[in-house]
Amino acid sequence: MLQKMATLLPGNILYGGPVTGTETKQYKSLGHYAMEKYKSFGTQTVLIDAVTGQEYSAEYMYKSIVRLAHVMKYLGVKSNDVVGLSSENRLEYAITLFAAFVVNATVAPLNVTYSEREVHHAINLSKPKVMFASKMTIDRIAKVAKNNSFVKKLVVFGNDSTSSHVLAFDALMKSDKIPSQDTFECEIANKDDDVALIVCSSGTTGLPKGVQLTQSNILSTIDSQLEPTALPLGEMKMLTVIPWFHAFGCLTLITTGCMGAVLVYLPKFEDHLFLSAIEKYRIMMAFMVPPLMVFLAKHPIVEKYDLSSLMVLLCGAAPLSKETEDQIKERIGVPIIRQGYGLSESTLSLIVQNDNACKPGSVGALKVGLYAKVIDTETGKVLGPNQRGELCFKGDCIMKGYIGDTKSTQSAIIDGWLHTGDIGYFDDDFEFFIVDRIKELIKYKGFQVPPAEIEALLLTHPKIKDAAVIGKPDEEAGELPLAFVVKQANVDLSEKEVIDFVAERASPAKKLRGGVIFVDEIPKNPSGKILRRVLRDMLKKKPKSKL
């Protein structure tokens, strides 16, 4: 079925139409809903570990979630307490996440790559009472927890405890001190107010903020996914390598779990594992980010695998160029590539492509249940079609706010509208186009130059593997576009070649007047967003003569 298009209301406000799905409304809480859904799916396989090949049924998940909910109660976790979670994608991560929801606790996922300083910052935002971690992160977590008295218990996944202060997950699950029960009686939650997740914002501009997503935020997102016009999931096999500690990964884990899809997961990206998982499990749909899409489009190893089962690639978290999309369609024959646009602050996607809204370069149409407007960044005036400004949204999926940061919350949410900091517009057919971040736009002699546009152009060069563009400070012009470029293996590529390539294909303001710096890799966060502040720091440290 085709997605209903949005309606333009008076004052140039766009409305995506009502959410007709109300399945989640009858449940006491998010945890109650998730637990009952797993119970209803019976022996159906819902999770597959693509590394070990181990398959897990909904029945197994239900029993494990109920058991861990009782364990959490035994550990002193009460309604609205915070449970910290620091782990790569693995079975215990999913069980812990859902069990915390069942006891009406809040989950604070932590990036596994965080340094001790970043862990300290993150847990001081969320104040977890109990922290669960994998062997990969437990030593770092334990070290930081020692200096933060609000952390009362530490649990490590697996059999072996690393010290007397750390409890072993498997031992707790089998402990005869905790009575075994077949079900868990959920409390009635205040869904609009009770926070389910505290996710760390992307941190592309500095230390992350703690985004509070309520149970209602997540349940309303699930209801909108259950719309008859949305992509049917059913028992479709889906692949994810997106980290579950990231909002995109975590929310796809929750939504696919509640919909009965079969989620095949990997703990991290390894090219042969990723491709062999698609081949072995005949994956129909995969959750993607642009770096993975570039890999599918350009890497020679891709040719060695049978990827013919792939029907849909869902790409989010950062802009995807039409060139990369076309290369994948031509190379692999994937019929449907869908982009979406969302933020941690909006629970999941706000805008998604569908059969009716998938013009080249667009991110699609406004989702049901949402209002959108585009405002002039200087005057705040609401703009009409084809006029560029800041994108703002209103709806049930918009976060409660940043934890412990009233000032940032008040500047992000004004009169119920989330101000995204992203520049874009909608056309006459109400399809949305993202131009760039306000903070990331390069100002060259008064012209606004979008780095994403030059990056997409650079990626079309056959000798370029990856690229990022920032503004290099310049006294006369303000900023000069400068490219960081990763070359393909075993190729010769000069700075002049790159500069000429862009000059021949872009308007004068977009020329790489700041030059080109060749690097081994582009720094990115786990969801694939370019960390421009890291690049700016690299630029500051670069000897002047090299530029």
Coordinates of C-alpha atoms in Angstrom, one line a residue:
M1 CA 0.0 0.0 0.0
L2 CA 1.1 3.6 -0.6
Q3 CA 1.9 5.9 2.3
K4 CA -0.7 8.6 2.7
M5 CA 0.9 12.0 2.0
A6 CA 1.0 14.8 4.6
T7 CA -1.5 17.6 4.7
L8 CA -0.5 21.3 4.6
L9 CA -2.3 23.1 7.4
P10 CA -2.8 26.9 7.6
G11 CA 0.5 28.6 8.5
N12 CA 2.6 26.2 6.5
I13 CA 2.4 23.5 9.1
L14 CA 2.6 19.9 7.7
Y15 CA 0.7 17.1 9.4
G16 CA 1.4 13.4 8.7
G17 CA -2.1 12.3 9.5
P18 CA -3.4 10.4 12.6
V19 CA -1.9 7.2 14.0
T20 CA -4.7 4.6 13.6
G21 CA -2.8 1.8 15.4
T22 CA -3.6 1.6 19.1
E23 CA -2.4 -1.9 20.0
T24 CA 0.0 -0.7 22.8
K25 CA -2.7 1.3 24.6
Q26 CA -4.2 -1.7 26.5
Y27 CA -0.9 -2.6 28.3
K28 CA 0.2 -1.4 31.7
S29 CA 3.7 -0.4 30.5
L30 CA 6.3 -0.8 27.8
G31 CA 7.7 -3.8 29.7
H32 CA 4.3 -5.4 30.0
Y33 CA 3.7 -4.9 26.3
A34 CA 7.1 -6.4 25.3
M35 CA 6.8 -9.3 27.7
E36 CA 3.3 -10.2 26.4
K37 CA 4.4 -9.9 22.8
Y38 CA 7.3 -12.4 23.3
K39 CA 4.8 -14.7 25.1
S40 CA 2.4 -14.6 22.1
F41 CA 5.1 -15.5 19.6
G42 CA 5.6 -19.0 21.2
T43 CA 8.4 -21.1 19.7
Q44 CA 9.1 -18.7 16.8
T45 CA 12.8 -17.7 16.4
V46 CA 13.3 -14.1 17.1
L47 CA 17.0 -13.6 17.6
I48 CA 20.0 -15.2 15.8
D49 CA 23.6 -14.7 16.8
A50 CA 25.4 -14.6 13.4
V51 CA 28.8 -15.3 15.0
T52 CA 27.9 -18.5 16.9
G53 CA 24.8 -19.4 14.7
Q54 CA 22.8 -19.9 17.9
E55 CA 19.0 -19.2 17.5
Y56 CA 16.7 -18.0 20.2
S57 CA 13.0 -18.5 20.4
A58 CA 10.4 -16.0 21.7
E59 CA 9.6 -18.5 24.4
Y60 CA 13.2 -18.6 25.5
M61 CA 13.3 -14.8 25.5
Y62 CA 10.1 -14.6 27.5
K63 CA 11.3 -17.0 30.2
S64 CA 14.8 -15.3 30.4
I65 CA 13.2 -11.8 30.6
V66 CA 10.8 -12.9 33.4
R67 CA 13.7 -14.6 35.3
L68 CA 16.0 -11.5 35.0
A69 CA 13.2 -9.2 36.1
H70 CA 13.0 -11.2 39.4
V71 CA 16.8 -11.1 39.6
M72 CA 16.7 -7.3 39.2
K73 CA 14.1 -7.1 42.0
Y74 CA 16.3 -9.2 44.2
L75 CA 19.2 -6.8 43.4
G76 CA 17.1 -3.9 44.7
V77 CA 16.0 -2.4 41.3
K78 CA 12.7 -0.6 41.7
S79 CA 10.4 1.4 39.5
N80 CA 12.2 4.4 37.9
D81 CA 15.6 3.3 39.1
V82 CA 18.3 3.4 36.4
V83 CA 20.0 0.3 35.0
G84 CA 23.3 1.0 33.1
L85 CA 24.1 -1.3 30.2
S86 CA 27.6 -1.4 28.6
S87 CA 28.0 -4.2 26.1
E88 CA 28.4 -5.1 22.4
N89 CA 25.4 -6.6 20.7
R90 CA 24.7 -10.0 22.4
L91 CA 21.8 -12.0 23.7
E92 CA 22.2 -10.9 27.3
Y93 CA 22.0 -7.2 26.2
A94 CA 18.5 -7.8 24.8
I95 CA 17.4 -9.8 27.9
T96 CA 18.7 -7.1 30.2
L97 CA 17.0 -4.3 28.2
F98 CA 13.6 -5.9 28.2
A99 CA 13.8 -7.1 31.9
A100 CA 14.6 -3.6 33.0
F101 CA 11.5 -2.4 31.2
V102 CA 9.4 -5.1 32.9
V103 CA 10.4 -3.9 36.4
N104 CA 9.6 -0.3 35.1
A105 CA 13.2 0.8 35.4
T106 CA 15.1 3.1 33.1
V107 CA 17.9 1.8 30.9
A108 CA 21.0 3.9 30.2
P109 CA 23.0 2.3 27.4
L110 CA 26.7 3.2 27.2
N111 CA 28.9 3.4 24.2
V112 CA 31.4 0.5 24.5
T113 CA 34.2 2.7 23.0
Y114 CA 33.8 5.3 25.8
S115 CA 37.0 6.2 27.7
E116 CA 36.9 6.3 31.5
R117 CA 36.4 10.1 31.3
E118 CA 33.4 9.6 29.0
V119 CA 31.9 6.8 31.1
H120 CA 32.2 9.0 34.1
H121 CA 30.4 11.8 32.3
A122 CA 27.6 9.5 31.0
I123 CA 26.9 7.7 34.3
N124 CA 26.8 11.0 36.1
L125 CA 24.0 12.1 33.8
S126 CA 21.9 8.9 34.4
K127 CA 23.0 7.8 37.9
P128 CA 22.5 4.0 37.4
K129 CA 21.9 1.9 40.5
V130 CA 23.0 -1.4 38.9
M131 CA 25.3 -1.7 35.9
F132 CA 25.5 -4.6 33.5
A133 CA 28.5 -5.0 31.3
S134 CA 30.3 -7.5 29.1
K135 CA 33.9 -8.7 29.5
M136 CA 34.9 -6.2 26.9
T137 CA 33.9 -3.2 29.1
I138 CA 33.6 -4.4 32.7
D139 CA 37.1 -3.4 33.9
R140 CA 36.6 0.2 32.7
I141 CA 33.1 0.3 34.1
A142 CA 34.2 -1.1 37.5
K143 CA 37.1 1.4 37.7
V144 CA 34.7 4.3 37.1
A145 CA 31.9 2.9 39.3
K146 CA 34.3 2.7 42.3
N147 CA 34.4 6.6 42.3
N148 CA 30.6 7.0 42.0
S149 CA 28.8 5.8 45.0
F150 CA 25.3 5.8 43.3
V151 CA 26.4 2.5 41.5
K152 CA 25.4 -0.2 44.1
K153 CA 25.9 -3.4 42.0
L154 CA 27.9 -4.5 39.0
V155 CA 27.0 -7.5 36.9
V156 CA 29.2 -9.1 34.2
F157 CA 27.7 -11.1 31.3
G158 CA 28.8 -14.8 31.3
N159 CA 29.9 -17.2 34.0
D160 CA 33.0 -15.6 35.5
S161 CA 33.1 -12.8 37.8
T162 CA 36.2 -10.6 37.4
S163 CA 36.4 -9.7 41.1
S164 CA 34.5 -10.1 44.4
H165 CA 32.7 -6.8 43.7
V166 CA 31.3 -8.0 40.4
L167 CA 28.4 -10.5 40.1
A168 CA 28.2 -13.1 37.3
F169 CA 25.1 -12.9 35.1
D170 CA 24.8 -16.7 34.6
A171 CA 25.2 -17.4 38.3
L172 CA 22.4 -14.9 39.2
M173 CA 20.1 -16.4 36.6
K174 CA 20.6 -19.9 38.2
S175 CA 20.7 -18.8 41.8
D176 CA 18.4 -20.7 44.1
K177 CA 18.3 -17.7 46.4
I178 CA 15.9 -16.1 43.9
P179 CA 12.6 -18.0 43.7
S180 CA 11.7 -19.2 40.2
Q181 CA 8.5 -17.9 38.8
D182 CA 6.7 -18.3 35.5
T183 CA 5.5 -14.7 35.2
F184 CA 6.1 -11.2 36.5
E185 CA 3.4 -8.9 37.7
C186 CA 4.1 -5.5 36.1
E187 CA 3.2 -2.2 37.7
I188 CA 1.0 0.3 36.0
A189 CA 3.4 2.9 34.6
N190 CA 2.9 6.6 34.1
K191 CA 3.8 6.1 30.4
D192 CA 3.9 9.8 29.6
D193 CA 6.3 10.6 32.4
D194 CA 8.3 7.4 33.2
V195 CA 11.6 7.4 31.3
A196 CA 12.4 4.1 29.5
L197 CA 15.7 5.1 28.0
I198 CA 18.4 7.6 28.6
V199 CA 20.5 7.5 25.4
C200 CA 23.6 9.6 24.8
S201 CA 23.2 12.1 22.0
S202 CA 25.6 11.8 19.1
G203 CA 28.3 14.0 20.5
T204 CA 29.3 15.4 17.1
T205 CA 29.9 18.8 18.7
G206 CA 31.2 17.9 22.2
L207 CA 30.4 15.7 25.2
P208 CA 27.0 13.9 24.8
K209 CA 23.8 14.9 26.5
G210 CA 21.4 12.4 28.1
V211 CA 18.3 12.2 26.0
Q212 CA 15.3 11.0 28.0
L213 CA 12.8 8.9 26.0
T214 CA 9.6 8.0 27.8
Q215 CA 7.6 4.8 27.6
S216 CA 5.0 6.8 25.6
N217 CA 7.7 8.0 23.2
I218 CA 8.6 4.3 22.4
L219 CA 5.0 2.9 22.4
S220 CA 3.7 5.6 20.1
T221 CA 6.6 4.9 17.7
I222 CA 5.7 1.2 17.8
D223 CA 2.1 2.1 17.0
S224 CA 3.1 4.2 14.1
Q225 CA 5.3 1.3 12.8
L226 CA 2.2 -1.0 13.0
E227 CA 0.3 1.3 10.6
P228 CA -1.2 -0.8 7.7
T229 CA 0.8 1.4 5.3
A230 CA 4.1 0.8 6.9
L231 CA 6.6 -1.9 5.8
P232 CA 5.2 -5.3 7.0
L233 CA 7.8 -7.1 9.2
G234 CA 6.1 -10.3 10.1
E235 CA 8.7 -13.1 10.3
M236 CA 11.1 -11.4 7.9
K237 CA 14.8 -12.1 8.5
M238 CA 16.5 -8.8 9.2
L239 CA 20.2 -8.1 9.8
T240 CA 21.7 -5.5 12.1
V241 CA 25.3 -4.6 13.0
I242 CA 24.2 -1.2 14.3
P243 CA 25.3 -1.0 18.0
W244 CA 22.4 -1.5 20.4
F245 CA 23.8 1.2 22.7
H246 CA 23.0 3.7 19.9
A247 CA 19.5 5.1 19.7
F248 CA 19.0 3.7 16.1
G249 CA 20.2 0.2 17.1
C250 CA 18.4 0.1 20.5
L251 CA 15.1 1.2 19.1
T252 CA 15.2 -1.2 16.2
L253 CA 15.9 -4.0 18.7
I254 CA 12.9 -3.0 20.7
T255 CA 10.5 -2.5 17.7
T256 CA 11.5 -5.6 15.8
G257 CA 11.3 -7.6 19.0
C258 CA 7.8 -6.4 19.6
M259 CA 6.8 -7.2 16.0
G260 CA 8.0 -10.7 15.9
A261 CA 10.6 -10.2 13.2
V262 CA 13.7 -12.5 13.2
L263 CA 16.7 -10.2 14.0
V264 CA 20.1 -11.6 13.0
Y265 CA 22.7 -9.6 14.8
L266 CA 26.5 -9.1 14.8
P267 CA 28.5 -7.6 17.7
K268 CA 30.6 -5.5 15.3
F269 CA 31.2 -5.0 11.6
E270 CA 33.6 -7.5 10.0
D271 CA 33.3 -7.6 6.2
H272 CA 33.3 -11.4 5.8
L273 CA 30.9 -12.0 8.7
F274 CA 28.5 -9.3 7.6
L275 CA 28.4 -10.6 4.0
S276 CA 28.3 -14.3 5.0
A277 CA 25.4 -13.6 7.4
I278 CA 23.3 -12.2 4.5
E279 CA 24.2 -15.2 2.3
K280 CA 23.7 -17.9 5.0
Y281 CA 20.4 -16.6 6.5
R282 CA 19.0 -15.3 3.2
I283 CA 18.5 -11.8 4.8
M284 CA 15.7 -9.8 3.2
M285 CA 16.2 -6.5 5.1
A286 CA 19.2 -4.9 6.7
F287 CA 19.6 -1.8 8.9
M288 CA 22.3 0.3 7.5
V289 CA 24.4 3.4 7.9
P290 CA 26.2 5.3 5.1
P291 CA 29.7 3.8 5.8
L292 CA 28.1 0.3 5.3
M293 CA 26.4 1.4 2.1
V294 CA 29.7 2.8 0.8
F295 CA 31.2 -0.6 1.6
L296 CA 28.5 -2.5 -0.4
A297 CA 28.9 0.0 -3.3
K298 CA 32.7 -0.1 -3.5
H299 CA 34.5 -3.0 -1.8
P300 CA 35.8 -5.8 -4.1
I301 CA 35.0 -8.6 -1.5
V302 CA 31.3 -8.0 -2.0
E303 CA 31.4 -9.8 -5.4
K304 CA 32.3 -13.1 -3.7
Y305 CA 29.0 -13.5 -1.9
D306 CA 25.4 -14.2 -2.9
L307 CA 23.4 -11.2 -1.7
S308 CA 20.4 -11.9 -3.9
S309 CA 18.0 -12.4 -1.0
L310 CA 18.3 -8.7 -0.1
M311 CA 15.1 -6.9 -0.8
V312 CA 15.3 -3.8 1.4
L313 CA 18.1 -1.7 2.8
L314 CA 17.0 0.8 5.5
C315 CA 19.6 3.5 5.9
G316 CA 19.7 6.2 8.6
A317 CA 21.9 8.2 11.0
A318 CA 23.7 10.3 8.3
P319 CA 23.1 11.5 4.7
L320 CA 23.3 8.9 1.9
S321 CA 24.2 10.1 -1.6
K322 CA 22.2 9.1 -4.6
E323 CA 25.4 8.0 -6.3
T324 CA 26.1 5.4 -3.6
E325 CA 22.5 4.2 -3.7
D326 CA 22.6 3.8 -7.5
Q327 CA 25.9 1.9 -7.3
I328 CA 24.4 -0.6 -4.9
K329 CA 21.3 -1.1 -7.0
E330 CA 23.4 -1.7 -10.0
R331 CA 25.9 -3.9 -8.3
I332 CA 23.7 -6.1 -6.0
G333 CA 20.2 -5.5 -7.5
V334 CA 18.6 -4.5 -4.2
P335 CA 15.2 -3.3 -5.4
I336 CA 14.3 -1.1 -2.4
I337 CA 16.7 1.3 -0.6
R338 CA 15.0 3.5 1.9
Q339 CA 16.4 6.5 3.7
G340 CA 15.0 7.8 6.9
Y341 CA 15.7 10.9 9.0
G342 CA 15.5 11.1 12.8
L343 CA 17.4 12.0 15.9
S344 CA 17.9 10.4 19.3
E345 CA 15.6 13.2 20.5
S346 CA 12.8 12.0 18.3
T347 CA 12.9 8.3 19.4
L348 CA 13.5 6.9 15.9
S349 CA 12.6 8.3 12.5
L350 CA 10.5 11.4 11.8
I351 CA 10.6 11.2 8.0
V352 CA 10.9 8.0 5.9
Q353 CA 11.0 7.2 2.2
N354 CA 8.2 5.0 0.8
D355 CA 6.9 3.9 -2.6
N356 CA 5.3 7.3 -3.0
A357 CA 8.1 9.4 -1.6
C358 CA 11.6 8.4 -2.8
K359 CA 12.9 11.1 -5.1
P360 CA 16.6 11.2 -5.5
G361 CA 18.2 13.1 -2.6
S362 CA 15.0 13.1 -0.5
V363 CA 14.6 11.5 2.9
G364 CA 11.0 10.8 2.3
A365 CA 7.7 11.8 3.8
L366 CA 6.6 12.9 7.2
K367 CA 5.4 10.0 9.4
V368 CA 1.9 9.6 10.7
G369 CA 1.2 11.4 14.0
L370 CA 3.7 14.1 13.4
Y371 CA 3.6 17.8 12.7
A372 CA 6.5 19.6 10.9
K373 CA 7.5 23.1 10.0
V374 CA 10.5 24.8 8.5
I375 CA 11.6 28.1 10.0
D376 CA 13.9 30.9 9.0
T377 CA 17.0 30.7 11.2
E378 CA 17.2 34.4 11.6
T379 CA 13.6 35.5 12.0
G380 CA 11.8 32.3 13.2
K381 CA 9.2 32.9 10.4
V382 CA 7.5 29.7 9.2
L383 CA 8.5 29.0 5.6
G384 CA 6.5 27.4 2.7
P385 CA 7.5 24.7 0.2
N386 CA 11.0 24.8 -1.4
Q387 CA 12.3 27.3 1.2
R388 CA 15.3 26.3 3.2
G389 CA 15.3 26.7 7.0
E390 CA 15.6 24.8 10.3
L391 CA 13.4 21.7 10.5
C392 CA 11.1 21.5 13.6
F393 CA 8.8 18.7 14.7
K394 CA 6.0 18.0 17.2
G395 CA 4.4 14.7 18.2
D396 CA 4.3 11.9 20.7
C397 CA 7.8 10.7 19.8
I398 CA 9.6 13.8 20.9
M399 CA 11.8 13.3 24.0
K400 CA 10.9 14.4 27.5
G401 CA 14.2 16.4 27.6
Y402 CA 17.9 16.3 28.4
I403 CA 18.5 14.8 31.8
G404 CA 19.7 17.4 34.3
D405 CA 20.0 20.1 31.6
T406 CA 17.1 22.4 31.7
K407 CA 18.8 25.1 29.6
S408 CA 19.6 22.7 26.7
T409 CA 16.1 21.3 26.9
Q410 CA 14.5 24.7 26.7
S411 CA 16.5 25.7 23.7
A412 CA 15.8 22.4 21.9
I413 CA 12.0 22.2 22.6
I414 CA 10.1 25.5 22.3
D415 CA 6.3 25.4 22.7
G416 CA 6.4 21.7 22.1
W417 CA 8.4 21.9 18.9
L418 CA 11.7 20.1 18.7
H419 CA 14.2 22.4 16.9
T420 CA 16.6 19.9 15.2
G421 CA 19.5 22.1 14.2
D422 CA 19.2 20.6 10.7
I423 CA 18.7 22.7 7.6
G424 CA 16.2 21.4 5.0
Y425 CA 13.0 22.0 3.1
F426 CA 9.9 20.2 1.8
D427 CA 8.9 20.3 -1.9
D428 CA 5.5 20.7 -3.5
D429 CA 4.9 17.0 -3.0
F430 CA 5.8 17.3 0.7
E431 CA 9.0 15.3 0.3
F432 CA 11.8 16.4 2.6
F433 CA 15.3 17.2 1.7
I434 CA 18.1 17.7 4.3
V435 CA 20.7 20.2 3.4
D436 CA 23.0 20.2 6.4
R437 CA 23.5 20.9 10.1
I438 CA 23.3 24.6 11.1
K439 CA 26.6 24.1 13.0
E440 CA 28.2 22.2 10.1
L441 CA 27.4 24.6 7.3
I442 CA 30.6 26.2 6.0
K443 CA 30.3 30.0 5.6
Y444 CA 32.4 31.0 2.5
K445 CA 32.1 34.7 1.7
G446 CA 28.5 34.7 2.8
F447 CA 27.6 31.6 0.9
Q448 CA 26.4 28.6 3.0
V449 CA 28.3 25.5 1.8
P450 CA 26.9 22.1 2.9
P451 CA 29.8 19.7 3.6
A452 CA 27.6 16.7 3.0
E453 CA 27.1 17.7 -0.6
I454 CA 30.9 17.9 -1.3
E455 CA 31.4 14.6 0.5
A456 CA 28.8 12.9 -1.7
L457 CA 30.6 14.3 -4.7
L458 CA 34.0 13.1 -3.5
L459 CA 32.7 9.6 -3.0
T460 CA 31.9 9.3 -6.7
H461 CA 35.6 9.4 -7.5
P462 CA 36.8 5.9 -8.1
K463 CA 40.1 6.4 -6.2
I464 CA 38.4 7.8 -3.1
K465 CA 37.3 5.3 -0.4
D466 CA 35.9 7.9 2.1
A467 CA 35.9 11.6 2.6
A468 CA 34.9 14.4 5.0
V469 CA 34.7 18.1 4.6
I470 CA 35.0 20.9 7.1
G471 CA 35.5 24.7 7.0
K472 CA 39.1 25.9 7.5
P473 CA 39.1 29.3 9.2
D474 CA 40.2 32.1 6.8
E475 CA 40.5 35.8 7.7
E476 CA 39.2 37.1 4.3
A477 CA 36.6 34.5 3.3
G478 CA 35.4 33.3 6.8
E479 CA 35.9 29.6 6.0
L480 CA 37.4 27.6 3.2
P481 CA 36.1 24.1 2.3
L482 CA 38.8 21.6 3.2
A483 CA 38.6 17.8 2.5
F484 CA 40.0 14.9 4.5
V485 CA 40.3 12.0 2.0
V486 CA 40.9 8.3 2.4
K487 CA 42.4 6.8 -0.8
Q488 CA 41.4 3.4 -2.1
A489 CA 44.1 0.8 -1.6
N490 CA 47.1 0.9 -4.0
V491 CA 46.2 4.0 -6.0
D492 CA 48.0 7.2 -6.7
L493 CA 45.9 10.3 -6.0
S494 CA 47.2 13.9 -5.7
E495 CA 45.8 16.9 -3.9
K496 CA 45.5 18.7 -7.2
E497 CA 43.5 15.8 -8.8
V498 CA 40.9 16.0 -5.9
I499 CA 40.7 19.8 -6.0
D500 CA 40.2 19.8 -9.8
F501 CA 37.6 17.0 -9.6
V502 CA 35.4 19.1 -7.2
A503 CA 36.0 22.3 -9.1
E504 CA 34.8 20.8 -12.4
R505 CA 31.6 19.5 -10.7
A506 CA 30.5 22.1 -8.1
S507 CA 29.7 25.8 -7.9
P508 CA 32.6 28.1 -7.1
A509 CA 31.8 28.5 -3.4
K510 CA 32.2 24.7 -3.0
K511 CA 35.7 24.5 -4.4
L512 CA 38.3 23.0 -2.0
R513 CA 40.1 26.2 -1.5
G514 CA 41.2 25.0 2.0
G515 CA 43.1 22.1 0.3
V516 CA 43.1 18.3 0.8
I517 CA 44.5 16.2 3.7
F518 CA 45.0 12.5 3.1
V519 CA 44.2 10.3 6.1
D520 CA 43.9 6.6 6.9
E521 CA 40.3 6.9 8.1
I522 CA 37.6 9.4 8.8
P523 CA 36.7 9.6 12.5
K524 CA 33.0 8.7 13.0
N525 CA 30.7 7.9 15.8
P526 CA 29.1 4.4 16.0
S527 CA 26.1 5.4 13.9
G528 CA 28.3 6.7 11.0
K529 CA 28.2 10.4 11.7
I530 CA 31.4 12.2 10.9
L531 CA 33.1 13.7 14.0
R532 CA 33.9 17.1 12.6
R533 CA 35.2 18.4 15.9
V534 CA 37.9 15.7 15.8
L535 CA 38.8 16.8 12.2
R536 CA 38.9 20.4 13.4
D537 CA 41.3 19.4 16.2
M538 CA 43.5 17.5 13.6
L539 CA 43.5 20.7 11.5
K540 CA 44.7 22.8 14.4
K541 CA 47.6 20.4 15.1
K542 CA 48.6 20.2 11.4
P543 CA 51.8 22.2 10.6
K544 CA 50.9 25.3 8.6
S545 CA 53.3 24.4 5.8
K546 CA 51.5 21.2 5.0
L547 CA 48.4 23.1 4.1

